[in-house]
GROMACS .gro file of C-alpha atoms in nm:
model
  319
    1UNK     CA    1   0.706   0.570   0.029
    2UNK     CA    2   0.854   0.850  -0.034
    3UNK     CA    3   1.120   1.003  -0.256
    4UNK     CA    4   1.216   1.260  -0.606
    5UNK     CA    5   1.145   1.284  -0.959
    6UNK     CA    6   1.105   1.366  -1.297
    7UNK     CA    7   0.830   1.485  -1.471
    8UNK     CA    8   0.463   1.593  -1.477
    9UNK     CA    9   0.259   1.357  -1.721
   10UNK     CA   10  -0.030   1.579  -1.865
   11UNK     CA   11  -0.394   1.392  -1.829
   12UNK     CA   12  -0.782   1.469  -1.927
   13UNK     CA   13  -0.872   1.165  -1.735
   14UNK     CA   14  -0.900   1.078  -1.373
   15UNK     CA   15  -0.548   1.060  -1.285
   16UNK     CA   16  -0.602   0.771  -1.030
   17UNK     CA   17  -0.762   0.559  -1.300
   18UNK     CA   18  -0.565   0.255  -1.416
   19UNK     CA   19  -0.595   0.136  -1.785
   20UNK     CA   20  -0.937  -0.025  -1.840
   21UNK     CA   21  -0.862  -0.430  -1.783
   22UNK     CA   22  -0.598  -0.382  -1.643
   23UNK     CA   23  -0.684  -0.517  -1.305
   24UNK     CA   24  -1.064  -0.547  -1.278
   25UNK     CA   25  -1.067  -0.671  -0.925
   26UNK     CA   26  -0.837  -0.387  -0.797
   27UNK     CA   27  -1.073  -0.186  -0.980
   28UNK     CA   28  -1.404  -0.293  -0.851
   29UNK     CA   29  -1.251  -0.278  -0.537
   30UNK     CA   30  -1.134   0.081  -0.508
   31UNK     CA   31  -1.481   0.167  -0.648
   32UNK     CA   32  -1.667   0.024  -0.372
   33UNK     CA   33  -1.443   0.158  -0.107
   34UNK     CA   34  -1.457   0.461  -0.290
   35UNK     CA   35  -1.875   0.403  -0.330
   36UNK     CA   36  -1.869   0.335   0.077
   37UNK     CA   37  -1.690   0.641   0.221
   38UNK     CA   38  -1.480   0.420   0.380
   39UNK     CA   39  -1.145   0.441   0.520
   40UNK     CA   40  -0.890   0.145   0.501
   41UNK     CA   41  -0.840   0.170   0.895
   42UNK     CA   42  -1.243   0.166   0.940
   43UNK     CA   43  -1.258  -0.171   0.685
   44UNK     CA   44  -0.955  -0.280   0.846
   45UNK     CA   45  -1.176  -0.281   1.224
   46UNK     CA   46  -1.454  -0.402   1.078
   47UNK     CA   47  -1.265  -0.705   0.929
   48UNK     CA   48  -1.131  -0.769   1.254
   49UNK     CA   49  -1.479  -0.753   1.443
   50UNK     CA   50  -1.565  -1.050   1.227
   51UNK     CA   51  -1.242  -1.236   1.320
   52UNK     CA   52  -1.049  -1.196   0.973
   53UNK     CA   53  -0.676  -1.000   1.052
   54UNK     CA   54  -0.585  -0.792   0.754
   55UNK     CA   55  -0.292  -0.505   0.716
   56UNK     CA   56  -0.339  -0.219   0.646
   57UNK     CA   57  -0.082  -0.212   0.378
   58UNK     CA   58  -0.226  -0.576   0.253
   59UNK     CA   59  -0.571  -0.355   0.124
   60UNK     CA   60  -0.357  -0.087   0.012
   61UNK     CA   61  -0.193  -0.306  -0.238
   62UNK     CA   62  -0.500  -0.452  -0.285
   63UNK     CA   63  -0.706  -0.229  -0.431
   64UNK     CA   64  -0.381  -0.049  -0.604
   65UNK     CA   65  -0.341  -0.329  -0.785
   66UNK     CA   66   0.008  -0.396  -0.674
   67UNK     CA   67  -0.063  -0.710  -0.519
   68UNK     CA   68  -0.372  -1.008  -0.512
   69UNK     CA   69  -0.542  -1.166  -0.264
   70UNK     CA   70  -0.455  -1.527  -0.338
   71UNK     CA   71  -0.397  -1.698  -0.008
   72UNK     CA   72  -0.681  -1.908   0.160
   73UNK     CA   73  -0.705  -1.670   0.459
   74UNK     CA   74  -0.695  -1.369   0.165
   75UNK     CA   75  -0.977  -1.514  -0.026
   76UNK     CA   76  -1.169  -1.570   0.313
   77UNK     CA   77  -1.076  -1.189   0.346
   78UNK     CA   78  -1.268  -1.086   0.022
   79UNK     CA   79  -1.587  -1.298   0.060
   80UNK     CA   80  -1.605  -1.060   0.418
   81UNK     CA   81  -1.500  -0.696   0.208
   82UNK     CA   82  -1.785  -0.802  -0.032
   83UNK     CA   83  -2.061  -0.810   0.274
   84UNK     CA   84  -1.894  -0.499   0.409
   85UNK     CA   85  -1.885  -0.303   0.075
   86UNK     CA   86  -2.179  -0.403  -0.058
   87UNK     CA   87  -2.124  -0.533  -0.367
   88UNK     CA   88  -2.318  -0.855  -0.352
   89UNK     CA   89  -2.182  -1.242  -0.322
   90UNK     CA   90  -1.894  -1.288  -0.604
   91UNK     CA   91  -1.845  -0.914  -0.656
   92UNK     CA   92  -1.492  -0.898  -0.610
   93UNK     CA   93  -1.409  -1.274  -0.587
   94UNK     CA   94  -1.525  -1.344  -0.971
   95UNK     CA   95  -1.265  -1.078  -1.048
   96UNK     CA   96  -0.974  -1.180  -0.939
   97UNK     CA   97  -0.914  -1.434  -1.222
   98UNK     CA   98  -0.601  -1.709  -1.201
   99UNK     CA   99  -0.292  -1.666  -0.973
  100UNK     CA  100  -0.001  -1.477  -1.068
  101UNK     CA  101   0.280  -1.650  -1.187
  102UNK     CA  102   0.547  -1.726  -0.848
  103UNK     CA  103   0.863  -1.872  -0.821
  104UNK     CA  104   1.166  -1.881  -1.057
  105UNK     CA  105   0.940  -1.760  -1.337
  106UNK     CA  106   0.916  -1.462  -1.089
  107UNK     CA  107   1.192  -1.146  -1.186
  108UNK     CA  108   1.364  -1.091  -0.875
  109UNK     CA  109   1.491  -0.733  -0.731
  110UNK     CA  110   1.831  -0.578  -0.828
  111UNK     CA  111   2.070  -0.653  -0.551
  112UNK     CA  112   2.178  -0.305  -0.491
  113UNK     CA  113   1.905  -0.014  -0.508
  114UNK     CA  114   1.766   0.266  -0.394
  115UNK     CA  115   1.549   0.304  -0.098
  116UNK     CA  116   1.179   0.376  -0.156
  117UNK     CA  117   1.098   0.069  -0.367
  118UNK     CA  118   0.798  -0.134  -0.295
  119UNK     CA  119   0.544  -0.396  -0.411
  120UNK     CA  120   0.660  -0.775  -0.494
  121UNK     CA  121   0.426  -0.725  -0.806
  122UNK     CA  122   0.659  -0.422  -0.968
  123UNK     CA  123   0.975  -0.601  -0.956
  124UNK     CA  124   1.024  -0.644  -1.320
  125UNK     CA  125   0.985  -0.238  -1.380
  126UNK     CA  126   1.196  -0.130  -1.117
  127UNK     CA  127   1.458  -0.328  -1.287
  128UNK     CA  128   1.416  -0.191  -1.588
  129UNK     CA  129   1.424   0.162  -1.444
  130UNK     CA  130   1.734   0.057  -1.329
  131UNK     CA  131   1.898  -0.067  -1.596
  132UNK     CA  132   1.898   0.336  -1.676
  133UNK     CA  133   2.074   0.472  -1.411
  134UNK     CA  134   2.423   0.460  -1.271
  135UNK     CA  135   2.375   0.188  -0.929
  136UNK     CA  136   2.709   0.130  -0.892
  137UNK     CA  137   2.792   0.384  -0.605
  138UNK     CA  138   2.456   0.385  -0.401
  139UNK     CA  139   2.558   0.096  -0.167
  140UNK     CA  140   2.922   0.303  -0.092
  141UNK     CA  141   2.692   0.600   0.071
  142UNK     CA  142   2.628   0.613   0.439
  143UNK     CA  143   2.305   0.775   0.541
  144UNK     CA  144   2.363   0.952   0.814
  145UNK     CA  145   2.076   1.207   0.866
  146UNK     CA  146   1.756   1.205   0.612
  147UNK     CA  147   1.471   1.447   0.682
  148UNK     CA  148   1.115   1.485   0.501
  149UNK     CA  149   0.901   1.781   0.532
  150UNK     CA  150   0.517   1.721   0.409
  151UNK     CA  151   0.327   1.953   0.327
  152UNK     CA  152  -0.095   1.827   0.279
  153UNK     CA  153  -0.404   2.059   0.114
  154UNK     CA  154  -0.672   2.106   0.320
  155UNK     CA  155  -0.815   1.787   0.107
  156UNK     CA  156  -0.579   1.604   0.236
  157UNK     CA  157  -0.403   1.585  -0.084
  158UNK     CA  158   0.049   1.647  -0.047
  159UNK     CA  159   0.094   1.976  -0.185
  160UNK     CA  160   0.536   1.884  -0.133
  161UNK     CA  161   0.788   1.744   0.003
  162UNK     CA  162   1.122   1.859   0.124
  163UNK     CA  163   1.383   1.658   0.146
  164UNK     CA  164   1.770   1.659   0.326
  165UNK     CA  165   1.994   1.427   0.303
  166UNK     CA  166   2.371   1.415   0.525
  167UNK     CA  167   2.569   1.113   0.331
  168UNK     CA  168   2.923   0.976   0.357
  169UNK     CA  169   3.109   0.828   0.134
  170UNK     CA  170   3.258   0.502   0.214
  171UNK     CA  171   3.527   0.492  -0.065
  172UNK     CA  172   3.667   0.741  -0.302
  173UNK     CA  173   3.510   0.800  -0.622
  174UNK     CA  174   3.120   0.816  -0.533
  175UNK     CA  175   2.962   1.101  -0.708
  176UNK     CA  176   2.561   1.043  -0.721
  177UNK     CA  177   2.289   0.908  -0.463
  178UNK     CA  178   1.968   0.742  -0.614
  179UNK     CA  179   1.633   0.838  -0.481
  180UNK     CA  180   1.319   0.605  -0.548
  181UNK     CA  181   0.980   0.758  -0.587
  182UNK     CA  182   0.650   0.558  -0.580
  183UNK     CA  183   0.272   0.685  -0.587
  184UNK     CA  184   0.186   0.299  -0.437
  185UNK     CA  185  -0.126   0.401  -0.676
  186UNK     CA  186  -0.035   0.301  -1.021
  187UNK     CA  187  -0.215   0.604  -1.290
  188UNK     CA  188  -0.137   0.881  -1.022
  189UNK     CA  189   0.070   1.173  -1.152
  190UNK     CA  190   0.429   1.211  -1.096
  191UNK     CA  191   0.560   1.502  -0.910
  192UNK     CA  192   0.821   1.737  -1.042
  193UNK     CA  193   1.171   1.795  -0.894
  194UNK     CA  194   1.211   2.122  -0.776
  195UNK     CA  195   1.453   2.291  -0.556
  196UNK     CA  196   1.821   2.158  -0.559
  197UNK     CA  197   2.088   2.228  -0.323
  198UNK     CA  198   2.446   2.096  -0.367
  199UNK     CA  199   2.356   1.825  -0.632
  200UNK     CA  200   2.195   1.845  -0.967
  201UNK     CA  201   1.955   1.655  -1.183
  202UNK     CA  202   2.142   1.376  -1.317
  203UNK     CA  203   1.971   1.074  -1.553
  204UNK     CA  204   1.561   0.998  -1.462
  205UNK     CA  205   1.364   0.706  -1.549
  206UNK     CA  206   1.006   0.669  -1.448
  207UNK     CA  207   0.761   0.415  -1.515
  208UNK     CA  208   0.406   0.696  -1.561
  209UNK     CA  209   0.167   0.379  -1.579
  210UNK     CA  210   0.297   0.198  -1.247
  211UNK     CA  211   0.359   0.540  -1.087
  212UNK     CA  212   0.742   0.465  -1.051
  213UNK     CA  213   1.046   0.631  -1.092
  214UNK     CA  214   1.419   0.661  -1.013
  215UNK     CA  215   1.654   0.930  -1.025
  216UNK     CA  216   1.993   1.014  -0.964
  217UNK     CA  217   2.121   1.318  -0.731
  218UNK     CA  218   2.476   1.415  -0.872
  219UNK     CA  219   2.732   1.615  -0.601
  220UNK     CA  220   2.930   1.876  -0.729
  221UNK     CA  221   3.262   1.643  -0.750
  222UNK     CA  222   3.337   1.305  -0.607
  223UNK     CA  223   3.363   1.288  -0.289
  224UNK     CA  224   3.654   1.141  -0.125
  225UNK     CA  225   3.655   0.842   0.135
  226UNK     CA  226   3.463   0.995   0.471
  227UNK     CA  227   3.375   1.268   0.312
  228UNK     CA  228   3.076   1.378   0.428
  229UNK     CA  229   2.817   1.624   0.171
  230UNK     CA  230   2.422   1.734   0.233
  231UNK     CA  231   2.167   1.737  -0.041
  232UNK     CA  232   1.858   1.908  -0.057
  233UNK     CA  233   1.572   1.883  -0.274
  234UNK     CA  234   1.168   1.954  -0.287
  235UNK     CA  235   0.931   1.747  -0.493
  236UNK     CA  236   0.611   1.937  -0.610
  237UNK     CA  237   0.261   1.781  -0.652
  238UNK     CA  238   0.094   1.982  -0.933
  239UNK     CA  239  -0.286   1.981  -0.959
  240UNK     CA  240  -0.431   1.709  -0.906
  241UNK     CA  241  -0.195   1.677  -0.629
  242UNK     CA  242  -0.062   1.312  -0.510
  243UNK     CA  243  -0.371   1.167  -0.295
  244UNK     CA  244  -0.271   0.999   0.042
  245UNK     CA  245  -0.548   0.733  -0.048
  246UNK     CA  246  -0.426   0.577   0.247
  247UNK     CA  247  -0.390   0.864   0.474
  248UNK     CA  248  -0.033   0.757   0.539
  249UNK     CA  249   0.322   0.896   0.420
  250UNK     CA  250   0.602   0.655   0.446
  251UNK     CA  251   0.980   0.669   0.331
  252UNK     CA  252   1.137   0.288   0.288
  253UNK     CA  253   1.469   0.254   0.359
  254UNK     CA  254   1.712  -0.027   0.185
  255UNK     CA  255   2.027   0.111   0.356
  256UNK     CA  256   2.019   0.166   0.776
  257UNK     CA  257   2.009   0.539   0.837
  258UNK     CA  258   2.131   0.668   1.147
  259UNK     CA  259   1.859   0.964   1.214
  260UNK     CA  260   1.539   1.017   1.018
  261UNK     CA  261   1.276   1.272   1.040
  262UNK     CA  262   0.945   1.294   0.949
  263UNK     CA  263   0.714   1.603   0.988
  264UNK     CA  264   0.370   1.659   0.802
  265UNK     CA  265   0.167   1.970   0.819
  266UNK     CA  266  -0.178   1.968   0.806
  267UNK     CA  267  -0.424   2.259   0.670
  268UNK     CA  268  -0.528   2.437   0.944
  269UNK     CA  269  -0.865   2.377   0.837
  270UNK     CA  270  -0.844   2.002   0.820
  271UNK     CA  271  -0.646   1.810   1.119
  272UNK     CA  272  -0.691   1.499   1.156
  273UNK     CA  273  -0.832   1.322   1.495
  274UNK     CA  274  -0.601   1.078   1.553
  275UNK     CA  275  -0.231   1.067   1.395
  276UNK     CA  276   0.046   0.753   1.520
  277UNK     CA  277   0.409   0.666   1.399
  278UNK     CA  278   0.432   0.283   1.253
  279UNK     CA  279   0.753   0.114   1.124
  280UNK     CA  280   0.718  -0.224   0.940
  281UNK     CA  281   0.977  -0.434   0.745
  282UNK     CA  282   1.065  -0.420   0.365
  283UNK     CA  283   0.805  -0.681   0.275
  284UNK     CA  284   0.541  -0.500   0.477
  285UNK     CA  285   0.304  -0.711   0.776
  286UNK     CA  286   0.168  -0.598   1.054
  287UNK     CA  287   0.327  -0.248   1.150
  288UNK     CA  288   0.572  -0.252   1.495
  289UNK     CA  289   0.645  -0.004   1.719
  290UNK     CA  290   0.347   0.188   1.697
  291UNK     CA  291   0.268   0.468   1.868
  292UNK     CA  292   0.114   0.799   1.893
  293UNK     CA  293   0.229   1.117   1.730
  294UNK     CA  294   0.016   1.412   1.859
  295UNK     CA  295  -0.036   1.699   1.600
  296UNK     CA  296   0.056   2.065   1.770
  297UNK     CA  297  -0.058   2.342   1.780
  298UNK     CA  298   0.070   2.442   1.444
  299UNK     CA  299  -0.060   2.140   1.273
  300UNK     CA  300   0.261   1.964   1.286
  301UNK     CA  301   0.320   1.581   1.360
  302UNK     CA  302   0.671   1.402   1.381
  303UNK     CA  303   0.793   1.061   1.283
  304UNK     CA  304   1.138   0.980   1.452
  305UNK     CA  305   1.354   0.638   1.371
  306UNK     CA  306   1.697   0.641   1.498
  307UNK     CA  307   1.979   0.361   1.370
  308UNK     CA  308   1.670   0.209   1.172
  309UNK     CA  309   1.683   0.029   0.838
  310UNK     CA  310   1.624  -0.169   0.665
  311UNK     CA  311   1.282  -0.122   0.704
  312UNK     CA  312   0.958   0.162   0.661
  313UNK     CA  313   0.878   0.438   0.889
  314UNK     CA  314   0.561   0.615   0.838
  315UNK     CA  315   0.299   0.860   0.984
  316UNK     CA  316  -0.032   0.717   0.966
  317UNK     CA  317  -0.361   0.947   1.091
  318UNK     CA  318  -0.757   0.938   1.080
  319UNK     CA  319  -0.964   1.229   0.992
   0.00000   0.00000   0.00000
């Protein structure tokens, strides 16, 4: 979930599509979902009226492509989404091929790294994204205040997103933050930094194909131990703007932050009926602390976390 930027990859093609063979099953299986109408919290209830518990953020990944359903009560799980979508006995199941490779073979995470990272499955690119940028003064930053301001198209679509940051340094010297962007949709367009207030643009590497990037915020000088600075900046979702497939925003968090603030605004012509906060771990599960998050009057709904991380916080809402 959310964070900045670097550039706007041009397409002819539908911008949600994934290379051809890449992942058939994730394929197939946004297709039918797609082919249904259906939203991930309705196949989520109907899952459960048949006695089979699946996350929400479990089908996300699913049909992103990002992970694979290869655990018995997983596999159970798709022999139920192929009665529900429709797509006959096998439909999905013949697609999803042998497991991925686990264990040592696996590449593991960097050990220090920006916030905002997220599927097991992507490991191997964040590293390499990385391996670009300067990490080397991101763990030395306290967060101490972190706001996002959402803005969604009356398709439901994110137009932007504002972002402030109050940091602190924790030792002399540190002179950049990283920020961590991902569309959790691999093919999706980037968005493009725009606005910048007391930082600039430094190095950007971004992975187009798995919708990833990282970039790094530099201050005006470095700061000096306790110093405190605020950095602002707005990333902008050019047509075809960013879908919330999901109908969720999220920001991870790999460092504790001591305030954050979420706030979406929704077209005035298209509120949604039911909007509630949800905060899960790093590896995602079953969300915690959920609760509601009315939209007002001005078609604004808030997401508050207070000496949270590590850990997601999110805005989640049904149309």
């Amino acid at each position: 979930m959310p964070t900045p930027v670097v550039g706007q990859e041009s397409r002819l093609r539908d911008p949600r599509r994934v290379d051809a063979g890449a992942d058939p099953f994730a394929d197939a299986l946004r297709a039918a979902i797609r082919a249904k109408g259906l939203s991930l919290e309705r196949i989520q209830h109907k899952l459960r009226a048949r006695g089979v518990a699946v996350s929400i953020a479990a089908l996300s990944y699913w049909q992103s492509g990002r992970r694979r359903p290869e655990r018995p009560d997983s596999l159970t799980a798709v022999s139920h989404l192929e009665e529900i979508l429709e797509v006959g006995e096998g439909g999905l199941s013949t697609l999803l091929g042998p497991p991925r490779p686990r264990g040592k073979a696996r590449p593991r995470p960097p050990a220090q790294g920006p916030e905002g990272w997220v599927g097991d499955n992507c490991h191997s690119s964040i590293a390499e994204l990385l391996a670009d940028v300067d990490t080397s003064t991101d763990q030395d930053l306290t967060r101490l205040s972190l706001r996002d301001q959402v803005e969604l198209a009356m398709d439901g679509s994110t137009r932007r997103v504002r972002s402030r940051q109050v940091l602190r340094a924790e030792r002399s010297g540190v002179d950049r933050v990283l920020l961590g962007y991902d569309t959790r949709l691999p093919g999706d367009p980037l968005p493009v930094i725009g606005t910048l207030r007391s930082c600039r643009l430094g190095r950007v590497s971004a992975d187009p194909r798995n919708g990833l990037m990282v970039a790094e915020l530099l201050f005006d000088r470095p700061l000096r131990r306790g110093e405190r600075t605020a950095v602002e900046y707005e990333l902008i979702h050019v047509a075809p703007h960013h879908p919330t497939f999901d109908n969720t925003h999220s920001r991870r968090f790999r460092h504790p932050v001591r305030e954050y603030v979420l706030e979406v605004r929704y077209d005035s012509r298209c509120r949604p009926s039911r909007c509630e906060q949800f905060t899960t771990g790093l590896t995602g599960g079953e969300p915690t602390d959920v609760r509601e998050a009315p939209v007002d009057t001005w078609g604004y709904a808030y997401a508050v976390a207070l000496d949270f991380g590590p850990g997601v916080v999110g805005l989640r809402w049904e149309w």
